[in-house]
Tab-separated table of C-alpha atoms and ligand atoms in Angstrom:
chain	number	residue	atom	x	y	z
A	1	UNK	CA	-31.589	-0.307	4.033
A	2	UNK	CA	-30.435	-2.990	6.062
A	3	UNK	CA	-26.739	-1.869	7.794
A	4	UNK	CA	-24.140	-3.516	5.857
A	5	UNK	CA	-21.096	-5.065	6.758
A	6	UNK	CA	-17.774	-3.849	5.054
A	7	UNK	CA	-14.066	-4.809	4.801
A	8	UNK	CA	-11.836	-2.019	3.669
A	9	UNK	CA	-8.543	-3.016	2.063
A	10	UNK	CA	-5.713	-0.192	1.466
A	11	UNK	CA	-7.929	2.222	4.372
A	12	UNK	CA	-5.089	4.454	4.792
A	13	UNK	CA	-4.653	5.307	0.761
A	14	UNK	CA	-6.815	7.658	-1.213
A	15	UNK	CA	-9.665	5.917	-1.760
A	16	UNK	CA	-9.302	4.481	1.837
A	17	UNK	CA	-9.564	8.065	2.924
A	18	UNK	CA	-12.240	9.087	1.056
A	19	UNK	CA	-14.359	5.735	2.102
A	20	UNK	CA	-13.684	6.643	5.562
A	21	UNK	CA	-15.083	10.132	5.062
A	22	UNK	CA	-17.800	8.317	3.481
A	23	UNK	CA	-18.454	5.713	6.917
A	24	UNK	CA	-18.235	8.369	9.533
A	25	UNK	CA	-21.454	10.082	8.102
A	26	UNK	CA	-22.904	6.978	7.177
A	27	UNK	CA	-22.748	4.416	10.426
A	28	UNK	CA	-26.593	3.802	10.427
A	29	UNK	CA	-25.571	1.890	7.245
A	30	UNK	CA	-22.479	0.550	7.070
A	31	UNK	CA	-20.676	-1.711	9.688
A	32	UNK	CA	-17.342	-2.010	9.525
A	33	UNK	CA	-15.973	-5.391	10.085
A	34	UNK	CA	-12.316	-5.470	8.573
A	35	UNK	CA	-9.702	-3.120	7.421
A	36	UNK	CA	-6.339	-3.321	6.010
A	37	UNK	CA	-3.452	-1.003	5.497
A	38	UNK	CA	0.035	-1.817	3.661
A	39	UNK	CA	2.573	0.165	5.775
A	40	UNK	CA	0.285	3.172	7.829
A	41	UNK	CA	0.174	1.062	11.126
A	42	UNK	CA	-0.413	4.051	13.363
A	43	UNK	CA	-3.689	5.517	11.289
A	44	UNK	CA	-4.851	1.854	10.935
A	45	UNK	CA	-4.945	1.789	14.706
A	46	UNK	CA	-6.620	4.835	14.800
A	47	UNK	CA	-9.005	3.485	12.334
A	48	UNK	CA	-9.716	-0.024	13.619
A	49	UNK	CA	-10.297	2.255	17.430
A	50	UNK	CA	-13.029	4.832	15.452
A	51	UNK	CA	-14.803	1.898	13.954
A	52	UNK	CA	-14.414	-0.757	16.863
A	53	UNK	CA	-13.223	-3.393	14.196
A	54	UNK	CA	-12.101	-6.708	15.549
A	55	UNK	CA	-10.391	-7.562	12.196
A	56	UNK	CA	-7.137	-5.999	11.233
A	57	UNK	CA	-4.415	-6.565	8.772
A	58	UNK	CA	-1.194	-4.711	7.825
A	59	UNK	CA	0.860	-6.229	4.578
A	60	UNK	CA	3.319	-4.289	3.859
A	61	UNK	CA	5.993	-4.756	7.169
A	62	UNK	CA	5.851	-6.864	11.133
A	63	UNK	CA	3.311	-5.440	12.855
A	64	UNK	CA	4.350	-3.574	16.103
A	65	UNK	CA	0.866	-3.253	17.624
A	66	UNK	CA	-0.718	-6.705	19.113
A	67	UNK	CA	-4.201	-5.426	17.991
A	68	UNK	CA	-3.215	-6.374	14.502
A	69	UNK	CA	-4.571	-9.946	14.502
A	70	UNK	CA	-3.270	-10.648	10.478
A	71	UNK	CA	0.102	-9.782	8.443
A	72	UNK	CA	1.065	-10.085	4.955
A	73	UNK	CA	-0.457	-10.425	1.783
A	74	UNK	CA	-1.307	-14.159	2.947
A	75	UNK	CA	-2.996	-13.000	6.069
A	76	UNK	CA	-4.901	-10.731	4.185
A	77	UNK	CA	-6.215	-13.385	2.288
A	78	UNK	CA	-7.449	-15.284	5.602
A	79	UNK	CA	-8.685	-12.115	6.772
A	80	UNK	CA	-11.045	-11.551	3.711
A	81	UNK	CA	-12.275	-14.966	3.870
A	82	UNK	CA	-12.568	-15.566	7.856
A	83	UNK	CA	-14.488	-12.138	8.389
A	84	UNK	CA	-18.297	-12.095	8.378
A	85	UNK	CA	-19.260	-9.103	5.322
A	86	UNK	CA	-20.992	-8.257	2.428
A	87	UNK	CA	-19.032	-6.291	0.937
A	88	UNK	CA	-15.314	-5.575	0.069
A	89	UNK	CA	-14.164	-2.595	-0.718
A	90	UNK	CA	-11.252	-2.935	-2.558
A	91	UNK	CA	-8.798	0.347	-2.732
A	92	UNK	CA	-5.714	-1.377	-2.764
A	93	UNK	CA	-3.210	0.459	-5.802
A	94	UNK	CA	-1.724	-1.908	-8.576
A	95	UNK	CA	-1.394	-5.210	-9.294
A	96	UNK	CA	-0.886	-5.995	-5.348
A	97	UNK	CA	-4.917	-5.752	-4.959
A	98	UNK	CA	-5.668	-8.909	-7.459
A	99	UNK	CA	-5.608	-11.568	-4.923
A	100	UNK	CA	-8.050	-9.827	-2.900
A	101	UNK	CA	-10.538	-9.058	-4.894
A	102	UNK	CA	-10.159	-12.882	-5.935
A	103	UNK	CA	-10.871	-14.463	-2.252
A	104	UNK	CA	-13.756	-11.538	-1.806
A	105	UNK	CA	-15.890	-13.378	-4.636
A	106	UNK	CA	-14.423	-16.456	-3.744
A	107	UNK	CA	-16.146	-16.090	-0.450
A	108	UNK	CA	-19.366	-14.989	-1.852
A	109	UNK	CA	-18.570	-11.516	-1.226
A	110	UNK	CA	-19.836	-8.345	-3.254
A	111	UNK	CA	-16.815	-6.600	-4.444
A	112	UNK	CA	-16.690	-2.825	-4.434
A	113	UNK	CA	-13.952	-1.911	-7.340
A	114	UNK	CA	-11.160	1.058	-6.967
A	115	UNK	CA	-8.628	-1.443	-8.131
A	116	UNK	CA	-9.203	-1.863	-11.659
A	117	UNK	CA	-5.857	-3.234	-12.057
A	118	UNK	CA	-8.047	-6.492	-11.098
A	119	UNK	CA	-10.262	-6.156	-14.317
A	120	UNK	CA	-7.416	-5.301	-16.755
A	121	UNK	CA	-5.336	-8.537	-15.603
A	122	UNK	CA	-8.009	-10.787	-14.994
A	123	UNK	CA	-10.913	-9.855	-17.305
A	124	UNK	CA	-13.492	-12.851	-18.296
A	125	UNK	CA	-11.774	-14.866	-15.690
A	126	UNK	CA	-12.825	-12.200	-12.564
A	127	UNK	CA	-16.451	-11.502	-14.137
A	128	UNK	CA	-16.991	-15.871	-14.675
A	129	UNK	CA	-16.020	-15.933	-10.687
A	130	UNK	CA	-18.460	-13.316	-9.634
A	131	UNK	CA	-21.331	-14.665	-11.515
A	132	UNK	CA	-20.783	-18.306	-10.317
A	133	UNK	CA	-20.502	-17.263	-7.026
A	134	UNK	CA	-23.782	-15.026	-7.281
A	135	UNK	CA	-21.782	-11.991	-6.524
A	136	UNK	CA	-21.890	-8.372	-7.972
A	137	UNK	CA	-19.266	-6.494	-8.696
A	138	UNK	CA	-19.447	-2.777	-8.127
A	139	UNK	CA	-17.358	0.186	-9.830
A	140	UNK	CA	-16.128	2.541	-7.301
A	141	UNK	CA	-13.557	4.531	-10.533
A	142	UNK	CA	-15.465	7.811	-10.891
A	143	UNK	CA	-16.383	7.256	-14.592
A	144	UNK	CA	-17.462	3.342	-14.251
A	145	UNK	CA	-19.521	4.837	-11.775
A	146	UNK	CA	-20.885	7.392	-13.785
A	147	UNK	CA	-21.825	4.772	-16.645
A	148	UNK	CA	-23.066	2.400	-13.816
A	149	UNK	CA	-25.718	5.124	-13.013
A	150	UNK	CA	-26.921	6.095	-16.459
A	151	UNK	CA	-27.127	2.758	-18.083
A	152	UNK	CA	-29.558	1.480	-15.615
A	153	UNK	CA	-32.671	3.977	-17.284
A	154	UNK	CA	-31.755	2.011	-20.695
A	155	UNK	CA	-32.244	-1.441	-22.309
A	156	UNK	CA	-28.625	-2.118	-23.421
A	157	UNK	CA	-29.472	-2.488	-27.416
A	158	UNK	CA	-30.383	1.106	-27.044
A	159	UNK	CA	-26.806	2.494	-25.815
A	160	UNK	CA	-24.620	3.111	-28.776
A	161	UNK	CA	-21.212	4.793	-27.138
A	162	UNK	CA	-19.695	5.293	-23.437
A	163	UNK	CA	-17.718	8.629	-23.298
A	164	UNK	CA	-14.807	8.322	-20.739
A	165	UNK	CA	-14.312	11.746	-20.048
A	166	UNK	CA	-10.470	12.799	-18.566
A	167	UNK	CA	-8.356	15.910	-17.176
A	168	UNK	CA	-6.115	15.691	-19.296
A	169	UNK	CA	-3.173	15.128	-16.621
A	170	UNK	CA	-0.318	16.918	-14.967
A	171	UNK	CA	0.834	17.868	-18.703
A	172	UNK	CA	-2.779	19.197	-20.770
A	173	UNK	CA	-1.189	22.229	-21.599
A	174	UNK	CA	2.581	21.111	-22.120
A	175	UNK	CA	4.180	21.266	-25.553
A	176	UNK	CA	4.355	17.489	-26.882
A	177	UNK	CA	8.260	18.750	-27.743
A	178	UNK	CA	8.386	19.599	-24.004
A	179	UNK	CA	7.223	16.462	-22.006
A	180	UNK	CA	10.759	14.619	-22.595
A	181	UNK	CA	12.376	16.254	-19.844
A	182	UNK	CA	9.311	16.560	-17.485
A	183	UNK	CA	10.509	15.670	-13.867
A	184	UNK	CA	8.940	13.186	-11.952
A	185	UNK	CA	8.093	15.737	-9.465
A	186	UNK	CA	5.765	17.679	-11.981
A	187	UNK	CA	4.098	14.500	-13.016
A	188	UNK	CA	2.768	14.187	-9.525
A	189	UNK	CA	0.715	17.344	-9.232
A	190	UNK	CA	-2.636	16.418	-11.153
A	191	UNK	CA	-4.895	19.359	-11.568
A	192	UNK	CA	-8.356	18.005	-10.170
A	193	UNK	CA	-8.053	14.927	-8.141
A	194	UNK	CA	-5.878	14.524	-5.042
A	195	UNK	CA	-4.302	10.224	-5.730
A	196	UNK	CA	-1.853	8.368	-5.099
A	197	UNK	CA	1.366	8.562	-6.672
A	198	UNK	CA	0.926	5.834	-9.480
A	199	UNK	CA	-2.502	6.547	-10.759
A	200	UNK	CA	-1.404	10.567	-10.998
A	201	UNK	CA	1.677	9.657	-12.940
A	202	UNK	CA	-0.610	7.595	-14.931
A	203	UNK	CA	-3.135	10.364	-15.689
A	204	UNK	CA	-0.056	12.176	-16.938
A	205	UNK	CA	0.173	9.550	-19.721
A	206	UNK	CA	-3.297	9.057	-19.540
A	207	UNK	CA	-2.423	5.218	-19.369
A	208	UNK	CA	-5.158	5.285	-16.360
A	209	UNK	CA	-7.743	6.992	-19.621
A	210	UNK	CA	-6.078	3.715	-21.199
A	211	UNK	CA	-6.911	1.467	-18.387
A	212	UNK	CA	-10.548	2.668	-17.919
A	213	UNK	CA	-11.507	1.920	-21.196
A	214	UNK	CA	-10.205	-1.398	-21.046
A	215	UNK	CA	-11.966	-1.923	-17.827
A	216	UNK	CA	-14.994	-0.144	-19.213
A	217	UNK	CA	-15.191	-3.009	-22.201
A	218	UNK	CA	-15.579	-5.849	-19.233
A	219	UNK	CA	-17.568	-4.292	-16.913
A	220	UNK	CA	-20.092	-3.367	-19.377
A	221	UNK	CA	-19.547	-5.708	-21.934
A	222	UNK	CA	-19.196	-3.065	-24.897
A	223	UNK	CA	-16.916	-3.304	-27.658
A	224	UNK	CA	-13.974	-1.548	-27.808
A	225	UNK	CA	-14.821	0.806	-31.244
A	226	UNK	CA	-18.201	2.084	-28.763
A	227	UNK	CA	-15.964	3.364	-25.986
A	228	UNK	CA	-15.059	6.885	-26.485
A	229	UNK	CA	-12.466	9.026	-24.412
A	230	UNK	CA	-13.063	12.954	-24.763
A	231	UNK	CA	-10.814	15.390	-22.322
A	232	UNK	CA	-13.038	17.804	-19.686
A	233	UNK	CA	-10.416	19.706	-18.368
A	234	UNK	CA	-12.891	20.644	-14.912
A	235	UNK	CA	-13.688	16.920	-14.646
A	236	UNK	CA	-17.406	17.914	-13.576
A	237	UNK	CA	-18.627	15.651	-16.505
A	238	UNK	CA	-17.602	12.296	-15.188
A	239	UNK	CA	-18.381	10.392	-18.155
A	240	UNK	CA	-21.513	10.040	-20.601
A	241	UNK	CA	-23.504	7.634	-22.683
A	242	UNK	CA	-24.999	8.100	-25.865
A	243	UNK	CA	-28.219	6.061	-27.021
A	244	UNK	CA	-29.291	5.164	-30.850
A	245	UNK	CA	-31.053	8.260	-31.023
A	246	UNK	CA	-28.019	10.079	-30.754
A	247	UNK	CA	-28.956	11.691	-26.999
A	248	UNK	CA	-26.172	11.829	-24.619
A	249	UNK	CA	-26.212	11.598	-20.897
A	250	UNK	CA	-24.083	12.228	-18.605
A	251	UNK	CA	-23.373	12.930	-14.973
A	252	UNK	CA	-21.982	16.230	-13.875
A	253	UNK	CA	-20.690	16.882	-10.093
A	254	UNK	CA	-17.564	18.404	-8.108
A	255	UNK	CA	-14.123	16.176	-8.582
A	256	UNK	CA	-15.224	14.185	-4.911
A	257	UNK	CA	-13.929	10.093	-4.626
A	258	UNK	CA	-15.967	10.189	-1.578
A	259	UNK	CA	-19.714	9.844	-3.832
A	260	UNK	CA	-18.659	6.816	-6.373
A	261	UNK	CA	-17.631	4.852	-2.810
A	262	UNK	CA	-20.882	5.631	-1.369
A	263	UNK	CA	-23.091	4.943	-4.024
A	264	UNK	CA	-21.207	1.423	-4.644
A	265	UNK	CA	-21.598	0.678	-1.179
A	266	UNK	CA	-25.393	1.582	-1.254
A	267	UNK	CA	-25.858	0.448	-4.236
A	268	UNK	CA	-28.698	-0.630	-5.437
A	269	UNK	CA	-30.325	2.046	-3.398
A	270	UNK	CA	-29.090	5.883	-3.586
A	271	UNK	CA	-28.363	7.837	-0.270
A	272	UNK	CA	-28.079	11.509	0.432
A	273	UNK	CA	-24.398	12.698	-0.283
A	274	UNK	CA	-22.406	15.139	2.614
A	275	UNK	CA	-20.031	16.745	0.103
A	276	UNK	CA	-20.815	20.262	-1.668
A	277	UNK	CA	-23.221	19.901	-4.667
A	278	UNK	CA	-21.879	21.829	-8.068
A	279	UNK	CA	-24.222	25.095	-8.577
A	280	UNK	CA	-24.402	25.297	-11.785
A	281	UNK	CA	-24.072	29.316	-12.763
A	282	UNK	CA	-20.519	30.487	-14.272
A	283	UNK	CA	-20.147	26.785	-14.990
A	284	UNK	CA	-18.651	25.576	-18.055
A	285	UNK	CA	-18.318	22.368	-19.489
A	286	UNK	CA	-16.068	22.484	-22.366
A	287	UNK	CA	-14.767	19.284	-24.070
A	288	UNK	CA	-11.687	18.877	-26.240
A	289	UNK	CA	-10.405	16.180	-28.238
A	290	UNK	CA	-7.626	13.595	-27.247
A	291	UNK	CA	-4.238	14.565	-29.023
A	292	UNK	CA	-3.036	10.829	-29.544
A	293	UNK	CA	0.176	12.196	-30.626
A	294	UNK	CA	0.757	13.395	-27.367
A	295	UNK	CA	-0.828	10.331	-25.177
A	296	UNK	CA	0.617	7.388	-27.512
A	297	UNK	CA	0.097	4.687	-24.676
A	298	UNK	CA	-4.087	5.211	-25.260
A	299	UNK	CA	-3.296	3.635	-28.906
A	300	UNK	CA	-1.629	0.650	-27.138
A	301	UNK	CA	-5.074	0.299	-24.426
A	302	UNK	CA	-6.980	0.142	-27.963
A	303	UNK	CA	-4.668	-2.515	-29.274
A	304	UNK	CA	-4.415	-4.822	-26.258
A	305	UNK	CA	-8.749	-4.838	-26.749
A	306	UNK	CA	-8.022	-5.774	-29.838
A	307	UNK	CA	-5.965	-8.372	-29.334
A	308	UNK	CA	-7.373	-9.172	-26.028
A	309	UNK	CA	-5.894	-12.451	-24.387
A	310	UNK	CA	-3.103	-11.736	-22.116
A	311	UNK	CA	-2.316	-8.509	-23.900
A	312	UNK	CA	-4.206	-5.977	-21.205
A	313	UNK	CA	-2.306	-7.833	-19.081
A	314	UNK	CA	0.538	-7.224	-20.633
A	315	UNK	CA	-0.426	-3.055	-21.169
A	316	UNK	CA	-1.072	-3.090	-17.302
A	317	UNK	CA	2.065	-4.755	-16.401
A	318	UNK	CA	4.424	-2.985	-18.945
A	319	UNK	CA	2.984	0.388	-17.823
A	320	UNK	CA	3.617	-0.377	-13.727
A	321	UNK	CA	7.495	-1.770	-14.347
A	322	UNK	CA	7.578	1.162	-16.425
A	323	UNK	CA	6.218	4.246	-14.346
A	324	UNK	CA	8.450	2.653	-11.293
A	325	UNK	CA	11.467	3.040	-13.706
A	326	UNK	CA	10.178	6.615	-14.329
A	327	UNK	CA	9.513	7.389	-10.782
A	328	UNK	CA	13.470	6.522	-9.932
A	329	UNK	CA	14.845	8.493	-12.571
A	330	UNK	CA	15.636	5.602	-14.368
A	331	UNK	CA	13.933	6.418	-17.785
A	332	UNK	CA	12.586	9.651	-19.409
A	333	UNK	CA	8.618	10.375	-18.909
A	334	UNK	CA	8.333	9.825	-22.790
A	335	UNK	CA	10.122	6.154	-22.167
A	336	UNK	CA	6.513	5.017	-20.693
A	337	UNK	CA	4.684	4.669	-23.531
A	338	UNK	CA	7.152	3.376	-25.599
A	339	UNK	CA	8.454	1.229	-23.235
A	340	UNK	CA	4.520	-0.065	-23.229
A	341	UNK	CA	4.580	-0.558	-27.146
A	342	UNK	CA	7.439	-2.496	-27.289
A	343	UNK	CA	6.231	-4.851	-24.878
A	344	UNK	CA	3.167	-5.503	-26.343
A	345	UNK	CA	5.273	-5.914	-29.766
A	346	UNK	CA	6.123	-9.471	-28.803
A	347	UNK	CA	3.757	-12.697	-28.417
A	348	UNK	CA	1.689	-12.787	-25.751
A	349	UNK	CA	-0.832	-15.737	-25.156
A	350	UNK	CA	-4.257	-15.356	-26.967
A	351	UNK	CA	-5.814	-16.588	-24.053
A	352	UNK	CA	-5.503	-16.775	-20.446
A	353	UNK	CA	-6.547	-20.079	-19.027
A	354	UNK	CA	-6.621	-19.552	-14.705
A	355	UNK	CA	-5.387	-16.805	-12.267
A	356	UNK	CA	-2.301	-18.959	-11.873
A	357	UNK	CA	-1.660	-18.616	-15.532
A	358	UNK	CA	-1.871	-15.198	-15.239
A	359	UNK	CA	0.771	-14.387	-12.315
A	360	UNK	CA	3.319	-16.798	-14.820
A	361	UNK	CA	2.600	-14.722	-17.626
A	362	UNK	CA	2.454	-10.951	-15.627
A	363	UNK	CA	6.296	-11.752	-14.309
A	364	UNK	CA	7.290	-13.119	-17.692
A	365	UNK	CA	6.148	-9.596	-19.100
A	366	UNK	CA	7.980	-7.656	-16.487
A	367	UNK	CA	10.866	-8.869	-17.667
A	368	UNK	CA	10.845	-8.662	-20.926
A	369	UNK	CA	10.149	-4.735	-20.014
A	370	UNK	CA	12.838	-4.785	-17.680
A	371	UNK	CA	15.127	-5.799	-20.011
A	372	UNK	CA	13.854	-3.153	-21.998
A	373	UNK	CA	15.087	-0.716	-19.839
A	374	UNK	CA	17.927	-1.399	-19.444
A	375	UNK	CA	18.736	-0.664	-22.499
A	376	UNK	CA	17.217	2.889	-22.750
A	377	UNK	CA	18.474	3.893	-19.253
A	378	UNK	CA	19.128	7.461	-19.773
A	379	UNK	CA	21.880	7.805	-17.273
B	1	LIG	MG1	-11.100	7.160	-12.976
């Protein structure tokens, strides 16, 4: 494999971690040539020293070091396009990380995918860029992953279902009666994976389950009624795919970020992994059901598919103003999902016609949520 050259946006957040985990065992292959952080200026220069990269952006506040040659979300633009790579890595959280994976493509750039927030919004629109600028884009999200790997043994007539498999969140075993008065603090401990603050609040509601299977109908161009989500509480099964015969796959390892980045970086070719391998004795893999009556907001992921147009956008942007609202006490954790349903209630365009089209209509549906909540504010 010949080495490859990398940009890593959002280094100093979970998946930025992990990649780096992933690039210090790995610098016969990957060359880093860029790296961005939003506010962690002191472990970006750490970083950008390790690696000896030239190219080095923070976004989030002035710069204090001189090494850091670009600022703000506009020099991180320039940054993506004026660096020399092949790929960029893209672990940015939210909305924030659309623009970038926009000028990586744009720039003829492979596009490693943490940020799915960039599929949900933009869709068609984000897979008719990376095809007509010969680009690939690869799923770093542990189940996309998962899928990526499987489907490639089968022609695609012969796959029948994709089976998103989930924890089950902060609140599995909580009493549906019990989760209105859950504290935002208890929301953030997830039971497997170690994220950031908005995805884990998110696998609470299982919005990100809601999310994933939105982003699982794009990247693999199934229909919605042929994605499945089932609950393995372990999360060793990271997702499976059934063919006509009625044979499931799957693929089964330890809860580790650090393998998905790799193998999207390597991709197409497989390298040897440095994290613990799951032994397999005492192992079990049960599988439960999704209670919808307790994770309402997966209904309204099913709906915007069905809808499709600018309503994913709309379930994406709903669910952020919401979980922010959550996060400062402003609304109960229950609030989310309605708060989701109601915005999705109202007319949203059937189609979205350019990127610009869809920053108009993602602050035109944060208000209309924000208005929302101000009327439910519950204190
Ligand atoms: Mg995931």
């Amino acid at each position: 494999m010949d080495r490859k050259k990398l940009i890593v946006l959002g280094s100093t957040g979970s998946i930025g971690r992990n990649t780096i985990t992933v690039l210090k065992s790995k610098k016969d292959y990957f060359d880093v040539r860029g790296i961005s952080a939003h506010t962690d200026e002191n472990n970006l220069i750490k970083l950008a020293k390790t690696f000896d990269i030239k190219n080095i952006c923070l976004t989030g506040r002035e710069p204090s070091f001189e090494e850091i040659n670009y600022k703000g979300s506009g020099g991180l633009i320039e940054m993506i396009k004026n660096t020399e790579a092949d790929i960029v890595l893209n672990g940015i959280s939210g909305s924030a990380g659309l623009a970038s994976s926009i000028a990586a493509l744009e720039s003829g750039k492979d596009l490693a995918l943490a940020n799915k927030e960039t599929i949900v919004m933009a869709g068609d629109l984000i897979l008719n860029l990376a095809k007509k600028n010969n680009t690939n884009i690869l799923p770093v999200d542990s189940e996309h992953s998962a899928i990526w790997q499987l489907i490639r043994g089968f022609k695609k007539e012969y796959i029948s279902e994709l089976i998103l498999t989930a924890s089950g969140g902060a609140f599995r075993n909580r009493s549906i009666s019990s989760l209105k008065n859950v504290t935002v603090n208890a929301a953030l401990a997830h039971p497997t994976w170690e994220m950031g603050p908005k995805i884990t609040i998110d696998s609470a509601t299982m919005a990100n389950k809601g999310l994933e299977v939105i982003e699982a109908h794009f990247l693999f161009g199934m229909p919605a009624e042929k994605i499945k989500i089932v609950i393995n509480p372990k999360s060793y099964v990271h997702s499976l795919i059934r063919t006509i015969d009625g044979y499931l796959y799957s693929q089964i390892s330890l809860p580790d970020m650090s393998v998905p980045i790799q193998n999207a970086l390597s991709w197409p070719e497989i390298l040897p992994a440095n994290s613990a391998a799951l032994e397999l004795p005492g192992i079990s893999l049960d599988f439960q059901a999704l209670d919808e009556e307790k994770y309402p907001i997966v209904k309204s992921a099913y709906y915007a598919l069905e809808k499709k147009g600018a309503y994913p956008l709309a379930f994406n942007a709903a669910n952020e103003v919401a979980v922010a609202a959550f996060v400062d006490d402003s609304i109960a954790f229950t609030d989310i999902s309605v708060l989701v349903e109601k915005t999705m209630e109202k007319e949203w365009p059937s189609k979205l016609e350019s990127f610009a089209h869809i920053m108009e209509v993602d602050s035109q549906i944060r208000r209309v949520t924000e208005e929302f909540i101000k009327r439910t504010r519950h204190n």
